């Protein structure tokens, strides 16, 4: 196999790619570095890419594995967050939104792509028009509705506005369902399957790649959601990791925030999504490549 010749254009492309990767990864790396740095060395040990005396005490005190005296001796304020509880809340929050939203958007996308009913095109146009409405405009009406329903400080109230569907996901899945071969559906009809059976037995298995794409992107967006959980889920029992990080920052009585503890908590909050991307990302790419080859 002949090697491709390194031309100036190829070298420039690789240089730009490496620069983009470094710029993308550096903030995450600096966050981890700060989390491993003792609080006493935070402002004196900031020249190298690695801390001089790395320590795990910041993670221990964020997780509540140290006493208040030990936390203060490590440079913290003595405050900690119930990370295990907030992590479980975030997993439940993202799991509910990603699973139900993906399912309902698939059902809506298939209906708009394959079923014929009065007003279908008008309803789809309204759904697409919702893409032009900024989410901040629906924040207050959703808040009032959740409050009137008595769902404040509950997981049901937190997931209510986004658990059904989003316009982009409906549009994305509809476009894929339009590309499915009709011969397969016609064969399923001859076998006695109705629209519901075709959707479950034919359409969903053939759309694994797009479904994983929507599920993964929905999970990532839900994981980093902050404003809505802050308004609706203020209680300790339903507080998410993103909201807990803000609370942890406010718990520091000093003029300067507890940066080492905050970066340790931020690092812990990134790990679940990073693990998800590592294990699901490859399968996602393979599924999309298979779908494209078909």
PDB file of C-alpha atoms in Angstrom:
ATOM      1  CA  UNK A   1       0.000   0.000   0.000  1.00  0.00           C
ATOM      2  CA  UNK A   2       1.473   3.336  -1.037  1.00  0.00           C
ATOM      3  CA  UNK A   3       1.796   6.041   1.556  1.00  0.00           C
ATOM      4  CA  UNK A   4       0.214   9.353   0.788  1.00  0.00           C
ATOM      5  CA  UNK A   5       2.752  12.046   0.108  1.00  0.00           C
ATOM      6  CA  UNK A   6       2.977  14.783   2.719  1.00  0.00           C
ATOM      7  CA  UNK A   7       2.180  17.969   0.890  1.00  0.00           C
ATOM      8  CA  UNK A   8       2.225  21.458   2.444  1.00  0.00           C
ATOM      9  CA  UNK A   9      -1.555  21.506   2.371  1.00  0.00           C
ATOM     10  CA  UNK A  10      -1.757  18.171   4.213  1.00  0.00           C
ATOM     11  CA  UNK A  11       0.754  19.348   6.816  1.00  0.00           C
ATOM     12  CA  UNK A  12      -1.249  22.536   7.314  1.00  0.00           C
ATOM     13  CA  UNK A  13      -4.442  20.528   7.734  1.00  0.00           C
ATOM     14  CA  UNK A  14      -2.812  18.311  10.381  1.00  0.00           C
ATOM     15  CA  UNK A  15      -1.429  21.366  12.179  1.00  0.00           C
ATOM     16  CA  UNK A  16      -4.873  22.987  12.276  1.00  0.00           C
ATOM     17  CA  UNK A  17      -6.431  19.714  13.481  1.00  0.00           C
ATOM     18  CA  UNK A  18      -3.884  19.328  16.282  1.00  0.00           C
ATOM     19  CA  UNK A  19      -4.372  22.971  17.302  1.00  0.00           C
ATOM     20  CA  UNK A  20      -8.152  22.521  17.462  1.00  0.00           C
ATOM     21  CA  UNK A  21      -7.773  19.346  19.554  1.00  0.00           C
ATOM     22  CA  UNK A  22      -5.404  21.085  21.978  1.00  0.00           C
ATOM     23  CA  UNK A  23      -7.699  24.097  22.348  1.00  0.00           C
ATOM     24  CA  UNK A  24     -10.659  21.762  22.930  1.00  0.00           C
ATOM     25  CA  UNK A  25      -8.973  19.501  25.482  1.00  0.00           C
ATOM     26  CA  UNK A  26      -6.961  22.118  27.392  1.00  0.00           C
ATOM     27  CA  UNK A  27      -9.854  23.512  29.520  1.00  0.00           C
ATOM     28  CA  UNK A  28     -10.781  19.989  30.613  1.00  0.00           C
ATOM     29  CA  UNK A  29      -7.144  19.202  31.368  1.00  0.00           C
ATOM     30  CA  UNK A  30      -6.749  22.392  33.422  1.00  0.00           C
ATOM     31  CA  UNK A  31      -9.905  21.552  35.345  1.00  0.00           C
ATOM     32  CA  UNK A  32      -8.479  18.148  36.299  1.00  0.00           C
ATOM     33  CA  UNK A  33      -5.119  19.723  37.128  1.00  0.00           C
ATOM     34  CA  UNK A  34      -6.758  22.243  39.453  1.00  0.00           C
ATOM     35  CA  UNK A  35      -8.749  19.463  41.106  1.00  0.00           C
ATOM     36  CA  UNK A  36      -5.499  17.604  41.862  1.00  0.00           C
ATOM     37  CA  UNK A  37      -3.716  20.690  43.182  1.00  0.00           C
ATOM     38  CA  UNK A  38      -3.614  21.406  46.940  1.00  0.00           C
ATOM     39  CA  UNK A  39      -5.494  24.596  47.771  1.00  0.00           C
ATOM     40  CA  UNK A  40      -2.372  26.087  49.364  1.00  0.00           C
ATOM     41  CA  UNK A  41      -0.471  25.716  46.069  1.00  0.00           C
ATOM     42  CA  UNK A  42      -3.217  26.977  43.788  1.00  0.00           C
ATOM     43  CA  UNK A  43      -1.679  30.403  43.121  1.00  0.00           C
ATOM     44  CA  UNK A  44       1.981  29.445  43.510  1.00  0.00           C
ATOM     45  CA  UNK A  45       1.951  26.252  41.429  1.00  0.00           C
ATOM     46  CA  UNK A  46       0.368  27.394  38.194  1.00  0.00           C
ATOM     47  CA  UNK A  47       3.224  27.262  35.686  1.00  0.00           C
ATOM     48  CA  UNK A  48       3.358  23.602  34.718  1.00  0.00           C
ATOM     49  CA  UNK A  49       0.895  21.260  33.086  1.00  0.00           C
ATOM     50  CA  UNK A  50       1.062  18.959  36.123  1.00  0.00           C
ATOM     51  CA  UNK A  51       0.785  19.883  39.812  1.00  0.00           C
ATOM     52  CA  UNK A  52       3.941  19.570  41.902  1.00  0.00           C
ATOM     53  CA  UNK A  53       2.233  17.654  44.700  1.00  0.00           C
ATOM     54  CA  UNK A  54      -0.945  16.065  43.328  1.00  0.00           C
ATOM     55  CA  UNK A  55      -3.555  15.112  45.897  1.00  0.00           C
ATOM     56  CA  UNK A  56      -7.003  13.500  45.992  1.00  0.00           C
ATOM     57  CA  UNK A  57      -8.115  15.352  49.104  1.00  0.00           C
ATOM     58  CA  UNK A  58     -10.236  17.762  47.055  1.00  0.00           C
ATOM     59  CA  UNK A  59     -12.286  14.854  45.687  1.00  0.00           C
ATOM     60  CA  UNK A  60     -12.562  13.326  49.165  1.00  0.00           C
ATOM     61  CA  UNK A  61     -13.885  16.484  50.786  1.00  0.00           C
ATOM     62  CA  UNK A  62     -16.337  17.161  47.958  1.00  0.00           C
ATOM     63  CA  UNK A  63     -17.718  13.661  48.411  1.00  0.00           C
ATOM     64  CA  UNK A  64     -17.993  14.182  52.168  1.00  0.00           C
ATOM     65  CA  UNK A  65     -15.308  11.596  52.962  1.00  0.00           C
ATOM     66  CA  UNK A  66     -13.428  13.987  55.236  1.00  0.00           C
ATOM     67  CA  UNK A  67     -14.351  15.702  58.450  1.00  0.00           C
ATOM     68  CA  UNK A  68     -15.022  19.422  58.512  1.00  0.00           C
ATOM     69  CA  UNK A  69     -11.685  20.009  60.238  1.00  0.00           C
ATOM     70  CA  UNK A  70      -9.818  18.010  57.591  1.00  0.00           C
ATOM     71  CA  UNK A  71     -11.627  19.877  54.833  1.00  0.00           C
ATOM     72  CA  UNK A  72     -10.694  23.244  56.325  1.00  0.00           C
ATOM     73  CA  UNK A  73      -7.099  22.100  56.780  1.00  0.00           C
ATOM     74  CA  UNK A  74      -7.030  21.191  53.084  1.00  0.00           C
ATOM     75  CA  UNK A  75      -7.988  24.756  52.192  1.00  0.00           C
ATOM     76  CA  UNK A  76     -11.717  24.332  51.819  1.00  0.00           C
ATOM     77  CA  UNK A  77     -14.584  26.015  53.601  1.00  0.00           C
ATOM     78  CA  UNK A  78     -15.812  22.810  55.203  1.00  0.00           C
ATOM     79  CA  UNK A  79     -18.763  22.639  52.805  1.00  0.00           C
ATOM     80  CA  UNK A  80     -19.492  19.557  50.725  1.00  0.00           C
ATOM     81  CA  UNK A  81     -22.202  18.357  48.394  1.00  0.00           C
ATOM     82  CA  UNK A  82     -24.121  15.099  48.559  1.00  0.00           C
ATOM     83  CA  UNK A  83     -22.611  14.078  45.252  1.00  0.00           C
ATOM     84  CA  UNK A  84     -23.970  10.526  45.216  1.00  0.00           C
ATOM     85  CA  UNK A  85     -27.533  11.793  45.677  1.00  0.00           C
ATOM     86  CA  UNK A  86     -27.200  14.541  43.072  1.00  0.00           C
ATOM     87  CA  UNK A  87     -25.521  12.158  40.630  1.00  0.00           C
ATOM     88  CA  UNK A  88     -28.429   9.721  40.962  1.00  0.00           C
ATOM     89  CA  UNK A  89     -30.892  12.583  40.427  1.00  0.00           C
ATOM     90  CA  UNK A  90     -29.058  13.657  37.264  1.00  0.00           C
ATOM     91  CA  UNK A  91     -28.991  10.094  35.931  1.00  0.00           C
ATOM     92  CA  UNK A  92     -32.724   9.678  36.537  1.00  0.00           C
ATOM     93  CA  UNK A  93     -33.442  13.105  35.033  1.00  0.00           C
ATOM     94  CA  UNK A  94     -31.412  12.451  31.881  1.00  0.00           C
ATOM     95  CA  UNK A  95     -32.589   8.853  31.572  1.00  0.00           C
ATOM     96  CA  UNK A  96     -36.253   9.781  31.684  1.00  0.00           C
ATOM     97  CA  UNK A  97     -35.900  12.633  29.205  1.00  0.00           C
ATOM     98  CA  UNK A  98     -33.656  10.745  26.761  1.00  0.00           C
ATOM     99  CA  UNK A  99     -35.668   7.504  26.716  1.00  0.00           C
ATOM    100  CA  UNK A 100     -39.180   8.959  26.535  1.00  0.00           C
ATOM    101  CA  UNK A 101     -38.269  11.843  24.241  1.00  0.00           C
ATOM    102  CA  UNK A 102     -36.507   9.519  21.788  1.00  0.00           C
ATOM    103  CA  UNK A 103     -39.473   7.135  21.744  1.00  0.00           C
ATOM    104  CA  UNK A 104     -42.129   9.818  21.317  1.00  0.00           C
ATOM    105  CA  UNK A 105     -40.104  11.703  18.700  1.00  0.00           C
ATOM    106  CA  UNK A 106     -39.679   8.444  16.772  1.00  0.00           C
ATOM    107  CA  UNK A 107     -43.424   7.854  16.890  1.00  0.00           C
ATOM    108  CA  UNK A 108     -44.134  11.412  15.723  1.00  0.00           C
ATOM    109  CA  UNK A 109     -41.470  11.277  13.020  1.00  0.00           C
ATOM    110  CA  UNK A 110     -42.812   8.006  11.659  1.00  0.00           C
ATOM    111  CA  UNK A 111     -46.361   9.345  11.673  1.00  0.00           C
ATOM    112  CA  UNK A 112     -45.339  12.446   9.716  1.00  0.00           C
ATOM    113  CA  UNK A 113     -43.284  10.352   7.282  1.00  0.00           C
ATOM    114  CA  UNK A 114     -45.547   7.377   6.579  1.00  0.00           C
ATOM    115  CA  UNK A 115     -49.083   7.919   7.857  1.00  0.00           C
ATOM    116  CA  UNK A 116     -51.666   9.999   6.034  1.00  0.00           C
ATOM    117  CA  UNK A 117     -54.200  11.939   8.081  1.00  0.00           C
ATOM    118  CA  UNK A 118     -56.038  15.269   7.696  1.00  0.00           C
ATOM    119  CA  UNK A 119     -53.857  18.276   8.515  1.00  0.00           C
ATOM    120  CA  UNK A 120     -50.620  16.304   8.597  1.00  0.00           C
ATOM    121  CA  UNK A 121     -48.573  18.838   6.667  1.00  0.00           C
ATOM    122  CA  UNK A 122     -50.029  21.747   8.661  1.00  0.00           C
ATOM    123  CA  UNK A 123     -49.231  20.092  11.978  1.00  0.00           C
ATOM    124  CA  UNK A 124     -45.712  19.314  10.797  1.00  0.00           C
ATOM    125  CA  UNK A 125     -45.255  22.925   9.695  1.00  0.00           C
ATOM    126  CA  UNK A 126     -46.288  24.070  13.189  1.00  0.00           C
ATOM    127  CA  UNK A 127     -43.772  21.654  14.732  1.00  0.00           C
ATOM    128  CA  UNK A 128     -41.019  22.987  12.485  1.00  0.00           C
ATOM    129  CA  UNK A 129     -42.074  26.545  13.289  1.00  0.00           C
ATOM    130  CA  UNK A 130     -41.435  25.803  16.956  1.00  0.00           C
ATOM    131  CA  UNK A 131     -37.731  25.571  16.080  1.00  0.00           C
ATOM    132  CA  UNK A 132     -37.723  29.351  15.687  1.00  0.00           C
ATOM    133  CA  UNK A 133     -39.034  29.933  19.219  1.00  0.00           C
ATOM    134  CA  UNK A 134     -36.144  30.500  21.671  1.00  0.00           C
ATOM    135  CA  UNK A 135     -36.418  28.212  24.721  1.00  0.00           C
ATOM    136  CA  UNK A 136     -36.237  31.206  27.061  1.00  0.00           C
ATOM    137  CA  UNK A 137     -39.639  32.345  25.745  1.00  0.00           C
ATOM    138  CA  UNK A 138     -41.317  29.162  26.977  1.00  0.00           C
ATOM    139  CA  UNK A 139     -39.588  29.178  30.353  1.00  0.00           C
ATOM    140  CA  UNK A 140     -42.119  31.351  32.178  1.00  0.00           C
ATOM    141  CA  UNK A 141     -45.273  29.634  30.779  1.00  0.00           C
ATOM    142  CA  UNK A 142     -43.824  26.218  31.643  1.00  0.00           C
ATOM    143  CA  UNK A 143     -42.925  27.419  35.136  1.00  0.00           C
ATOM    144  CA  UNK A 144     -46.444  28.736  35.757  1.00  0.00           C
ATOM    145  CA  UNK A 145     -47.988  25.521  34.421  1.00  0.00           C
ATOM    146  CA  UNK A 146     -45.792  23.309  36.597  1.00  0.00           C
ATOM    147  CA  UNK A 147     -46.521  25.482  39.614  1.00  0.00           C
ATOM    148  CA  UNK A 148     -50.292  25.375  39.036  1.00  0.00           C
ATOM    149  CA  UNK A 149     -50.120  21.586  38.720  1.00  0.00           C
ATOM    150  CA  UNK A 150     -48.387  21.360  42.082  1.00  0.00           C
ATOM    151  CA  UNK A 151     -45.255  19.756  40.626  1.00  0.00           C
ATOM    152  CA  UNK A 152     -42.660  22.137  42.065  1.00  0.00           C
ATOM    153  CA  UNK A 153     -39.634  20.415  43.626  1.00  0.00           C
ATOM    154  CA  UNK A 154     -40.562  17.096  42.025  1.00  0.00           C
ATOM    155  CA  UNK A 155     -38.849  15.038  39.353  1.00  0.00           C
ATOM    156  CA  UNK A 156     -42.116  14.985  37.369  1.00  0.00           C
ATOM    157  CA  UNK A 157     -42.150  18.779  37.219  1.00  0.00           C
ATOM    158  CA  UNK A 158     -38.512  18.895  36.136  1.00  0.00           C
ATOM    159  CA  UNK A 159     -38.925  16.516  33.209  1.00  0.00           C
ATOM    160  CA  UNK A 160     -42.445  17.602  32.180  1.00  0.00           C
ATOM    161  CA  UNK A 161     -41.567  20.260  29.525  1.00  0.00           C
ATOM    162  CA  UNK A 162     -39.079  18.087  27.611  1.00  0.00           C
ATOM    163  CA  UNK A 163     -40.136  14.475  28.187  1.00  0.00           C
ATOM    164  CA  UNK A 164     -42.455  14.266  25.172  1.00  0.00           C
ATOM    165  CA  UNK A 165     -40.625  15.612  22.137  1.00  0.00           C
ATOM    166  CA  UNK A 166     -38.552  18.389  20.613  1.00  0.00           C
ATOM    167  CA  UNK A 167     -39.069  19.822  17.104  1.00  0.00           C
ATOM    168  CA  UNK A 168     -35.528  19.076  15.911  1.00  0.00           C
ATOM    169  CA  UNK A 169     -35.669  15.409  16.940  1.00  0.00           C
ATOM    170  CA  UNK A 170     -39.035  14.992  15.199  1.00  0.00           C
ATOM    171  CA  UNK A 171     -37.682  16.598  12.025  1.00  0.00           C
ATOM    172  CA  UNK A 172     -34.459  14.565  12.155  1.00  0.00           C
ATOM    173  CA  UNK A 173     -36.218  11.219  12.575  1.00  0.00           C
ATOM    174  CA  UNK A 174     -38.905  12.058  10.015  1.00  0.00           C
ATOM    175  CA  UNK A 175     -36.233  12.660   7.389  1.00  0.00           C
ATOM    176  CA  UNK A 176     -34.702   9.267   8.136  1.00  0.00           C
ATOM    177  CA  UNK A 177     -38.025   7.425   8.053  1.00  0.00           C
ATOM    178  CA  UNK A 178     -38.706   8.972   4.640  1.00  0.00           C
ATOM    179  CA  UNK A 179     -35.573   7.236   3.341  1.00  0.00           C
ATOM    180  CA  UNK A 180     -36.616   3.757   4.466  1.00  0.00           C
ATOM    181  CA  UNK A 181     -37.425   1.435   1.540  1.00  0.00           C
ATOM    182  CA  UNK A 182     -41.132   0.987   1.053  1.00  0.00           C
ATOM    183  CA  UNK A 183     -40.629  -2.549  -0.233  1.00  0.00           C
ATOM    184  CA  UNK A 184     -39.865  -3.749   3.295  1.00  0.00           C
ATOM    185  CA  UNK A 185     -43.015  -2.117   4.653  1.00  0.00           C
ATOM    186  CA  UNK A 186     -45.135  -3.550   1.839  1.00  0.00           C
ATOM    187  CA  UNK A 187     -43.793  -7.012   2.626  1.00  0.00           C
ATOM    188  CA  UNK A 188     -44.654  -6.477   6.296  1.00  0.00           C
ATOM    189  CA  UNK A 189     -48.205  -5.473   5.305  1.00  0.00           C
ATOM    190  CA  UNK A 190     -48.552  -8.694   3.317  1.00  0.00           C
ATOM    191  CA  UNK A 191     -47.516 -10.573   6.459  1.00  0.00           C
ATOM    192  CA  UNK A 192     -50.455  -9.025   8.293  1.00  0.00           C
ATOM    193  CA  UNK A 193     -48.704  -6.175  10.099  1.00  0.00           C
ATOM    194  CA  UNK A 194     -50.452  -2.867  10.627  1.00  0.00           C
ATOM    195  CA  UNK A 195     -48.892   0.562  11.067  1.00  0.00           C
ATOM    196  CA  UNK A 196     -48.087  -0.131  14.717  1.00  0.00           C
ATOM    197  CA  UNK A 197     -46.461  -3.474  13.952  1.00  0.00           C
ATOM    198  CA  UNK A 198     -44.416  -2.002  11.098  1.00  0.00           C
ATOM    199  CA  UNK A 199     -43.203   0.773  13.373  1.00  0.00           C
ATOM    200  CA  UNK A 200     -42.063  -1.580  16.166  1.00  0.00           C
ATOM    201  CA  UNK A 201     -40.773  -4.476  14.074  1.00  0.00           C
ATOM    202  CA  UNK A 202     -39.424  -2.747  10.966  1.00  0.00           C
ATOM    203  CA  UNK A 203     -38.888   0.999  11.397  1.00  0.00           C
ATOM    204  CA  UNK A 204     -37.301   1.048  14.860  1.00  0.00           C
ATOM    205  CA  UNK A 205     -34.773  -1.765  14.263  1.00  0.00           C
ATOM    206  CA  UNK A 206     -33.704  -0.152  10.984  1.00  0.00           C
ATOM    207  CA  UNK A 207     -33.267   3.283  12.590  1.00  0.00           C
ATOM    208  CA  UNK A 208     -30.884   2.271  15.372  1.00  0.00           C
ATOM    209  CA  UNK A 209     -28.228   4.798  14.324  1.00  0.00           C
ATOM    210  CA  UNK A 210     -30.482   7.886  14.299  1.00  0.00           C
ATOM    211  CA  UNK A 211     -32.158   6.776  17.538  1.00  0.00           C
ATOM    212  CA  UNK A 212     -28.780   6.466  19.258  1.00  0.00           C
ATOM    213  CA  UNK A 213     -27.849   9.882  17.889  1.00  0.00           C
ATOM    214  CA  UNK A 214     -30.970  11.528  19.297  1.00  0.00           C
ATOM    215  CA  UNK A 215     -30.685   9.653  22.588  1.00  0.00           C
ATOM    216  CA  UNK A 216     -27.032  10.592  23.049  1.00  0.00           C
ATOM    217  CA  UNK A 217     -27.435  14.262  22.169  1.00  0.00           C
ATOM    218  CA  UNK A 218     -30.540  14.508  24.346  1.00  0.00           C
ATOM    219  CA  UNK A 219     -28.666  12.968  27.272  1.00  0.00           C
ATOM    220  CA  UNK A 220     -25.774  15.404  26.916  1.00  0.00           C
ATOM    221  CA  UNK A 221     -28.081  18.427  26.683  1.00  0.00           C
ATOM    222  CA  UNK A 222     -30.143  17.263  29.648  1.00  0.00           C
ATOM    223  CA  UNK A 223     -27.031  16.548  31.724  1.00  0.00           C
ATOM    224  CA  UNK A 224     -25.781  20.115  31.417  1.00  0.00           C
ATOM    225  CA  UNK A 225     -29.217  21.705  31.884  1.00  0.00           C
ATOM    226  CA  UNK A 226     -29.086  24.301  34.653  1.00  0.00           C
ATOM    227  CA  UNK A 227     -31.694  27.056  34.557  1.00  0.00           C
ATOM    228  CA  UNK A 228     -34.860  24.929  34.503  1.00  0.00           C
ATOM    229  CA  UNK A 229     -33.696  22.497  37.249  1.00  0.00           C
ATOM    230  CA  UNK A 230     -32.633  25.521  39.281  1.00  0.00           C
ATOM    231  CA  UNK A 231     -36.129  27.030  39.107  1.00  0.00           C
ATOM    232  CA  UNK A 232     -38.155  23.843  39.619  1.00  0.00           C
ATOM    233  CA  UNK A 233     -35.843  21.475  41.516  1.00  0.00           C
ATOM    234  CA  UNK A 234     -34.506  23.637  44.315  1.00  0.00           C
ATOM    235  CA  UNK A 235     -35.158  21.031  46.986  1.00  0.00           C
ATOM    236  CA  UNK A 236     -32.402  18.795  48.308  1.00  0.00           C
ATOM    237  CA  UNK A 237     -34.180  15.616  47.209  1.00  0.00           C
ATOM    238  CA  UNK A 238     -34.338  16.552  43.504  1.00  0.00           C
ATOM    239  CA  UNK A 239     -31.275  18.764  43.082  1.00  0.00           C
ATOM    240  CA  UNK A 240     -29.111  17.961  40.043  1.00  0.00           C
ATOM    241  CA  UNK A 241     -25.323  17.998  39.844  1.00  0.00           C
ATOM    242  CA  UNK A 242     -25.235  21.209  37.795  1.00  0.00           C
ATOM    243  CA  UNK A 243     -27.357  23.035  40.359  1.00  0.00           C
ATOM    244  CA  UNK A 244     -25.343  21.523  43.208  1.00  0.00           C
ATOM    245  CA  UNK A 245     -22.134  22.959  41.766  1.00  0.00           C
ATOM    246  CA  UNK A 246     -23.623  26.445  41.949  1.00  0.00           C
ATOM    247  CA  UNK A 247     -24.752  25.840  45.519  1.00  0.00           C
ATOM    248  CA  UNK A 248     -21.299  24.548  46.443  1.00  0.00           C
ATOM    249  CA  UNK A 249     -19.706  27.689  45.000  1.00  0.00           C
ATOM    250  CA  UNK A 250     -22.017  29.896  47.077  1.00  0.00           C
ATOM    251  CA  UNK A 251     -21.223  27.978  50.265  1.00  0.00           C
ATOM    252  CA  UNK A 252     -17.703  29.397  50.400  1.00  0.00           C
ATOM    253  CA  UNK A 253     -17.670  32.271  52.911  1.00  0.00           C
ATOM    254  CA  UNK A 254     -14.405  33.665  51.533  1.00  0.00           C
ATOM    255  CA  UNK A 255     -14.082  36.346  48.901  1.00  0.00           C
ATOM    256  CA  UNK A 256     -12.524  33.787  46.560  1.00  0.00           C
ATOM    257  CA  UNK A 257     -14.482  30.634  45.667  1.00  0.00           C
ATOM    258  CA  UNK A 258     -13.163  27.221  46.625  1.00  0.00           C
ATOM    259  CA  UNK A 259     -11.686  26.633  43.178  1.00  0.00           C
ATOM    260  CA  UNK A 260      -9.974  23.321  43.936  1.00  0.00           C
ATOM    261  CA  UNK A 261     -13.126  21.839  45.435  1.00  0.00           C
ATOM    262  CA  UNK A 262     -15.273  23.275  42.648  1.00  0.00           C
ATOM    263  CA  UNK A 263     -12.997  21.818  39.968  1.00  0.00           C
ATOM    264  CA  UNK A 264     -12.995  18.452  41.748  1.00  0.00           C
ATOM    265  CA  UNK A 265     -16.799  18.427  41.780  1.00  0.00           C
ATOM    266  CA  UNK A 266     -16.886  19.521  38.129  1.00  0.00           C
ATOM    267  CA  UNK A 267     -14.517  16.712  37.173  1.00  0.00           C
ATOM    268  CA  UNK A 268     -16.731  14.168  38.914  1.00  0.00           C
ATOM    269  CA  UNK A 269     -19.790  15.549  37.136  1.00  0.00           C
ATOM    270  CA  UNK A 270     -18.137  15.144  33.717  1.00  0.00           C
ATOM    271  CA  UNK A 271     -17.110  11.507  34.219  1.00  0.00           C
ATOM    272  CA  UNK A 272     -20.568   9.894  33.596  1.00  0.00           C
ATOM    273  CA  UNK A 273     -21.062  11.695  30.277  1.00  0.00           C
ATOM    274  CA  UNK A 274     -17.460  10.975  29.272  1.00  0.00           C
ATOM    275  CA  UNK A 275     -17.939   7.266  29.977  1.00  0.00           C
ATOM    276  CA  UNK A 276     -21.186   7.308  27.990  1.00  0.00           C
ATOM    277  CA  UNK A 277     -19.464   8.910  25.000  1.00  0.00           C
ATOM    278  CA  UNK A 278     -16.582   6.421  25.166  1.00  0.00           C
ATOM    279  CA  UNK A 279     -18.815   3.349  25.186  1.00  0.00           C
ATOM    280  CA  UNK A 280     -21.646   4.599  22.965  1.00  0.00           C
ATOM    281  CA  UNK A 281     -19.754   6.930  20.636  1.00  0.00           C
ATOM    282  CA  UNK A 282     -18.034   4.141  18.696  1.00  0.00           C
ATOM    283  CA  UNK A 283     -21.282   2.237  18.324  1.00  0.00           C
ATOM    284  CA  UNK A 284     -22.961   5.443  17.179  1.00  0.00           C
ATOM    285  CA  UNK A 285     -20.388   6.008  14.440  1.00  0.00           C
ATOM    286  CA  UNK A 286     -20.628   2.383  13.327  1.00  0.00           C
ATOM    287  CA  UNK A 287     -24.420   2.569  13.194  1.00  0.00           C
ATOM    288  CA  UNK A 288     -24.383   5.765  11.153  1.00  0.00           C
ATOM    289  CA  UNK A 289     -21.792   4.349   8.776  1.00  0.00           C
ATOM    290  CA  UNK A 290     -23.911   1.227   8.307  1.00  0.00           C
ATOM    291  CA  UNK A 291     -26.989   3.361   7.741  1.00  0.00           C
ATOM    292  CA  UNK A 292     -25.164   5.485   5.176  1.00  0.00           C
ATOM    293  CA  UNK A 293     -23.913   2.421   3.298  1.00  0.00           C
ATOM    294  CA  UNK A 294     -27.450   1.153   2.965  1.00  0.00           C
TER     295      UNK A 294
END
